[in-house]
mmCIF file of C-alpha atoms in Angstrom:
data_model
loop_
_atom_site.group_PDB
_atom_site.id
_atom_site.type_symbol
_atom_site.label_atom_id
_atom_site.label_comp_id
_atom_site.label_asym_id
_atom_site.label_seq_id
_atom_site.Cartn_x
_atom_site.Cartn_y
_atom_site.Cartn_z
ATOM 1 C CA UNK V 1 0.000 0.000 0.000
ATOM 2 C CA UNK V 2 1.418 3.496 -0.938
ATOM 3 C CA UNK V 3 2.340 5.569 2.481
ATOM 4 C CA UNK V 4 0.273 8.621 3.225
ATOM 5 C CA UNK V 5 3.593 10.550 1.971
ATOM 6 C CA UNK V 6 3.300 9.288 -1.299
ATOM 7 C CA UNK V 7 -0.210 9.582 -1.213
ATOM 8 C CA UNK V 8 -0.346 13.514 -0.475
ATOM 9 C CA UNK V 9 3.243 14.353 -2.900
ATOM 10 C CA UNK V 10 0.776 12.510 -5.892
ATOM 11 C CA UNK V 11 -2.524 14.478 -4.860
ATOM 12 C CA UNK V 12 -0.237 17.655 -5.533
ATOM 13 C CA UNK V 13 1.371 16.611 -8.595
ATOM 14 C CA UNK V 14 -2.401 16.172 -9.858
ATOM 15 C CA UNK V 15 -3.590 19.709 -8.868
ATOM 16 C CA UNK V 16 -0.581 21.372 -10.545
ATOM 17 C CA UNK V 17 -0.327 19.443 -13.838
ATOM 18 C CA UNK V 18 -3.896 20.679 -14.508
ATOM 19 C CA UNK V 19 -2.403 23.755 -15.472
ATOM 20 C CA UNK V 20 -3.227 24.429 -18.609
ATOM 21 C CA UNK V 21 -3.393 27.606 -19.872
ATOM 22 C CA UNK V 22 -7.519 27.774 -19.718
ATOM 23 C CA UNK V 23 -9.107 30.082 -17.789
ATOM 24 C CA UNK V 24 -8.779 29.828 -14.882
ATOM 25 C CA UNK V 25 -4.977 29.447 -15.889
ATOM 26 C CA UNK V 26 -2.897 32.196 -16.771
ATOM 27 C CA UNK V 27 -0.112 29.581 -17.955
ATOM 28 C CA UNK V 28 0.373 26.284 -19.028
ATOM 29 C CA UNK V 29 3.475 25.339 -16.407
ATOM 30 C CA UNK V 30 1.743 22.070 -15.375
ATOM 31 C CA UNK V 31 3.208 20.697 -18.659
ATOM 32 C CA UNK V 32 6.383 19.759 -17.035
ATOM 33 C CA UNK V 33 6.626 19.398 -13.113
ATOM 34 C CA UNK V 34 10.151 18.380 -11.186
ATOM 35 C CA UNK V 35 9.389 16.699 -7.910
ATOM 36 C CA UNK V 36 12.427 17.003 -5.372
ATOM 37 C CA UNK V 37 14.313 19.756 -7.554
ATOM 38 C CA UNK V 38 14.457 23.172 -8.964
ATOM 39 C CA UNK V 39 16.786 22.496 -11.850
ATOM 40 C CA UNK V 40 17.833 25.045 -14.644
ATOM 41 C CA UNK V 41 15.612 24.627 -17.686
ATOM 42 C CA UNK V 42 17.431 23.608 -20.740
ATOM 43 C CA UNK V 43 16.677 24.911 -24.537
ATOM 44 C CA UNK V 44 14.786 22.059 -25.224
ATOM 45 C CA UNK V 45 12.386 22.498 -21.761
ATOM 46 C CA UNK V 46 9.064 24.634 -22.029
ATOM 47 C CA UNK V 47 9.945 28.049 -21.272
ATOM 48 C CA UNK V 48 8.250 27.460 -17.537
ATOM 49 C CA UNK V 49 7.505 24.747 -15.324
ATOM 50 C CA UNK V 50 6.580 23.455 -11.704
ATOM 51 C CA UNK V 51 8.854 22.588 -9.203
ATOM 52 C CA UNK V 52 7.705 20.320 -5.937
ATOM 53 C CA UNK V 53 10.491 20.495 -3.423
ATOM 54 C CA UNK V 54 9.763 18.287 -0.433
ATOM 55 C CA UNK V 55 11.684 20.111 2.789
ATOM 56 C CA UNK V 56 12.420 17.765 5.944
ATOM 57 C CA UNK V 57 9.273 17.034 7.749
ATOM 58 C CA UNK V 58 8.635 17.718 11.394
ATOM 59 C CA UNK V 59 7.445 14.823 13.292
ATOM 60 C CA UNK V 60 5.499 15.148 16.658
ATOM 61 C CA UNK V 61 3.470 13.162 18.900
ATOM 62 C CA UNK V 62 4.677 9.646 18.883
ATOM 63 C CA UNK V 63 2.773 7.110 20.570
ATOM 64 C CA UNK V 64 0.722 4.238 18.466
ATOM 65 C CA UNK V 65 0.122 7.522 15.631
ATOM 66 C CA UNK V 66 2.982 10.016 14.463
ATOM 67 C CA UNK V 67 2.156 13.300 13.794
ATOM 68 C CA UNK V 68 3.793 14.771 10.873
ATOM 69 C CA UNK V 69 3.914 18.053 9.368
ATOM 70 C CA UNK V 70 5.027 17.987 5.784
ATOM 71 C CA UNK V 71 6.362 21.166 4.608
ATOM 72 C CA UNK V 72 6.578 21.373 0.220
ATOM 73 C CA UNK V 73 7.644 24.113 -1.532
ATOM 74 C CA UNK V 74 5.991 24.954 -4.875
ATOM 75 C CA UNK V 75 7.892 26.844 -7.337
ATOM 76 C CA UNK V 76 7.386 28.263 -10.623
ATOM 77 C CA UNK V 77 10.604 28.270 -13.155
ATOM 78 C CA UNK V 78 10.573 30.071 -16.133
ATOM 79 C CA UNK V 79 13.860 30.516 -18.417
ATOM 80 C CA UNK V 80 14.545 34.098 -18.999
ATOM 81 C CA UNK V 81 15.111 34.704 -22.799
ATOM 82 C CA UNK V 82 18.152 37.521 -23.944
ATOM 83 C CA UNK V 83 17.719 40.344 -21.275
ATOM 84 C CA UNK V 84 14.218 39.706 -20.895
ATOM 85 C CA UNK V 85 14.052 39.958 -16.766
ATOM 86 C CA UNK V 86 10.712 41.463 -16.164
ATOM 87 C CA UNK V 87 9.048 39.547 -18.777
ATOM 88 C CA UNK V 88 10.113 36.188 -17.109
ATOM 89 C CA UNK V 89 9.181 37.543 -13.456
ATOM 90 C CA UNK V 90 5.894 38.869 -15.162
ATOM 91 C CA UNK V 91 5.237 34.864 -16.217
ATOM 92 C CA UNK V 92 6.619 33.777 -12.746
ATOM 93 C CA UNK V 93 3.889 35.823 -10.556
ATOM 94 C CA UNK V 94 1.382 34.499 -13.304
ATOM 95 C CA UNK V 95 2.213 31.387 -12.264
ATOM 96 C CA UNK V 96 2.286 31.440 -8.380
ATOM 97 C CA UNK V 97 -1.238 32.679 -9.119
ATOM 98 C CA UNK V 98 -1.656 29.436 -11.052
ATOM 99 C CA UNK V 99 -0.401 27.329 -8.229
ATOM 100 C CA UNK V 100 -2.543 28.967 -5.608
ATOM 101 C CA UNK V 101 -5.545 28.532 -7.649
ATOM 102 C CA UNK V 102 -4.902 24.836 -8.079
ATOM 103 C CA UNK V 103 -3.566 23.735 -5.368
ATOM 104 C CA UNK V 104 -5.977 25.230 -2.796
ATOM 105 C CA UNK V 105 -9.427 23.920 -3.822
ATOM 106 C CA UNK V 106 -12.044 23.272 -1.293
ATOM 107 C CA UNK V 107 -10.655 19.643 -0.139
ATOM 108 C CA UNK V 108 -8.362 20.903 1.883
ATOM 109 C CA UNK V 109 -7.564 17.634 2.820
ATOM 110 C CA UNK V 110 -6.441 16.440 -0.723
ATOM 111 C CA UNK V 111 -8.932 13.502 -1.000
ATOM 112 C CA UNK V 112 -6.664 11.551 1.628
ATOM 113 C CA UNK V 113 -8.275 10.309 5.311
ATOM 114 C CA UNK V 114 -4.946 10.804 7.512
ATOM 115 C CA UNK V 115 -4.805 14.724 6.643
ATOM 116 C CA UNK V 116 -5.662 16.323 9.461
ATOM 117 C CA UNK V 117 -8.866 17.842 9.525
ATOM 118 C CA UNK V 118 -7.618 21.488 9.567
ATOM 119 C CA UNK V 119 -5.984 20.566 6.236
ATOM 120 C CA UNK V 120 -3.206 21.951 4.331
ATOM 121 C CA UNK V 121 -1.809 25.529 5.450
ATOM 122 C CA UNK V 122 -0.075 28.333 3.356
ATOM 123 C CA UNK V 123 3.057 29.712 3.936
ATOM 124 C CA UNK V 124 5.190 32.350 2.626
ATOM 125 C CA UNK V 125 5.793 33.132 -0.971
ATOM 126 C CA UNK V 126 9.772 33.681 -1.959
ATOM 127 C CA UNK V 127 12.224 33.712 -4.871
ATOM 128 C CA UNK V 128 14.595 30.844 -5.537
ATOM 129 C CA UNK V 129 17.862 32.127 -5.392
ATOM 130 C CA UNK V 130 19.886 31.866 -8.823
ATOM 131 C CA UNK V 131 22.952 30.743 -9.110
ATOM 132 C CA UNK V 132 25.812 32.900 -10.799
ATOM 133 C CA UNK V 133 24.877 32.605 -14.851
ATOM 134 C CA UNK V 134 21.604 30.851 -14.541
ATOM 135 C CA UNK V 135 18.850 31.860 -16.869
ATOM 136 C CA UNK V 136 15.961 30.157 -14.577
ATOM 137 C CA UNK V 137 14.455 32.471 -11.946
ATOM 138 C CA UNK V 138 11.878 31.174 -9.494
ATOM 139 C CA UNK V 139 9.587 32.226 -7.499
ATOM 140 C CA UNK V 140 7.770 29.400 -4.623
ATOM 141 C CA UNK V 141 5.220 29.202 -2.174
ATOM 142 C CA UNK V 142 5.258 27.112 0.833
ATOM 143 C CA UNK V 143 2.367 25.161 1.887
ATOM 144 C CA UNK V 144 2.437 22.520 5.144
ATOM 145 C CA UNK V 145 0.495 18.812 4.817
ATOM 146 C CA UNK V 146 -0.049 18.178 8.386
ATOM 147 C CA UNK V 147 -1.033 13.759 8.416
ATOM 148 C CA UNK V 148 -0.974 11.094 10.874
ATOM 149 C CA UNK V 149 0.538 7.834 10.126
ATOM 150 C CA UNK V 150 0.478 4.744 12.314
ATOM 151 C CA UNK V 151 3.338 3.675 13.710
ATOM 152 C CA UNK V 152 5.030 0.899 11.769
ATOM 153 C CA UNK V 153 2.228 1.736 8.656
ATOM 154 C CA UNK V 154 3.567 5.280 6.904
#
C-alpha cells in the first residue's frame, strides 16, 4: 500500500499538472513538473515549469500515531530569454497565481483520510535564489500537509 507521503506528494502533482493555460490558468506550467528539484531549464524544456520540493518534515506526537507536518515548496521556473528579466518575473507571478488557484481547492484535505482535519496551510511566498549565470528564476510558495501515520504503517 502506498504511504500517506506518497499519497499527499501525488494528490499535488495532480492539482498542478492541470495547469493548462484555460481560464482559470494564466499559464500552461503544469506541462512539465520536477518533484524534489528546482533544476535550470534547458533549450529544449518549455519556457516554464513546476517545481515540488519536499523540505524535511517535522514529526510530533509519537505514541501508536505520528504526527507529521510535511512542509513542500511549490515553485514556478521560467527561463529568462536575452535580457528579458521582467518579462520572465511577469510569467513567474502568473504562475504562483496558477499554483494557488490549483492547489488550494475546497478539499483541503487532498482527497486523503490521515490529513488532518484542519488541512493543508499556506506559507510564505519567496524567490529561488539563482545561481551565478543561470537563466531560470523562481519564485515558490510554501504550503504545510499536516497527516498522521500509524506507527510501523507510513
Amino acid at each position: 500500500a502506498k504511504s500517506t507521503r506518497q499519497l499527499i506528494l501525488e494528490a499535488l502533482v495532480t492539482r498542478v499538472a492541470a495547469i493548462d493555460g484555460r481560464p482559470p490558468y494564466q499559464t500552461e506550467i503544469g506541462s512539465l513538473i520536477f518533484t524534489h528539484e528546482a533544476p535550470e531549464l534547458g533549450p529544449d524544456d518549455p519556457g516554464a515549469a513546476v517545481a515540488l520540493i519536499v523540505e524535511p518534515d517535522a514529526v510530533g506526537w509519537q505514541k501508536q500515531n505520528v504526527m507529521v507536518e510535511l512542509p513542500v515548496m511549490i515553485g514556478a521556473l521560467v527561463r529568462v530569454h536575452g535580457a528579458a528579466w521582467a518579462k520572465a518575473f511577469e510569467t513567474a507571478e502568473a504562475g504562483i497565481a496558477d499554483i494557488k488557484r490549483a492547489v488550494e481547492l475546497a478539499d483541503r484535505r487532498l482527497g486523503i483520510d490521515n490529513v488532518d482535519s484542519r488541512g493543508i496551510k499556506r506559507g510564505a511566498t519567496s524567490i529561488f535564489e539563482r545561481p551565478s549565470g543561470s537563466v531560470t528564476i523562481g519564485i515558490g510558495v510554501a504550503y504545510t500537509i499536516p497527516y498522521v501515520e500509524g506507527w510501523g504503517t507510513p
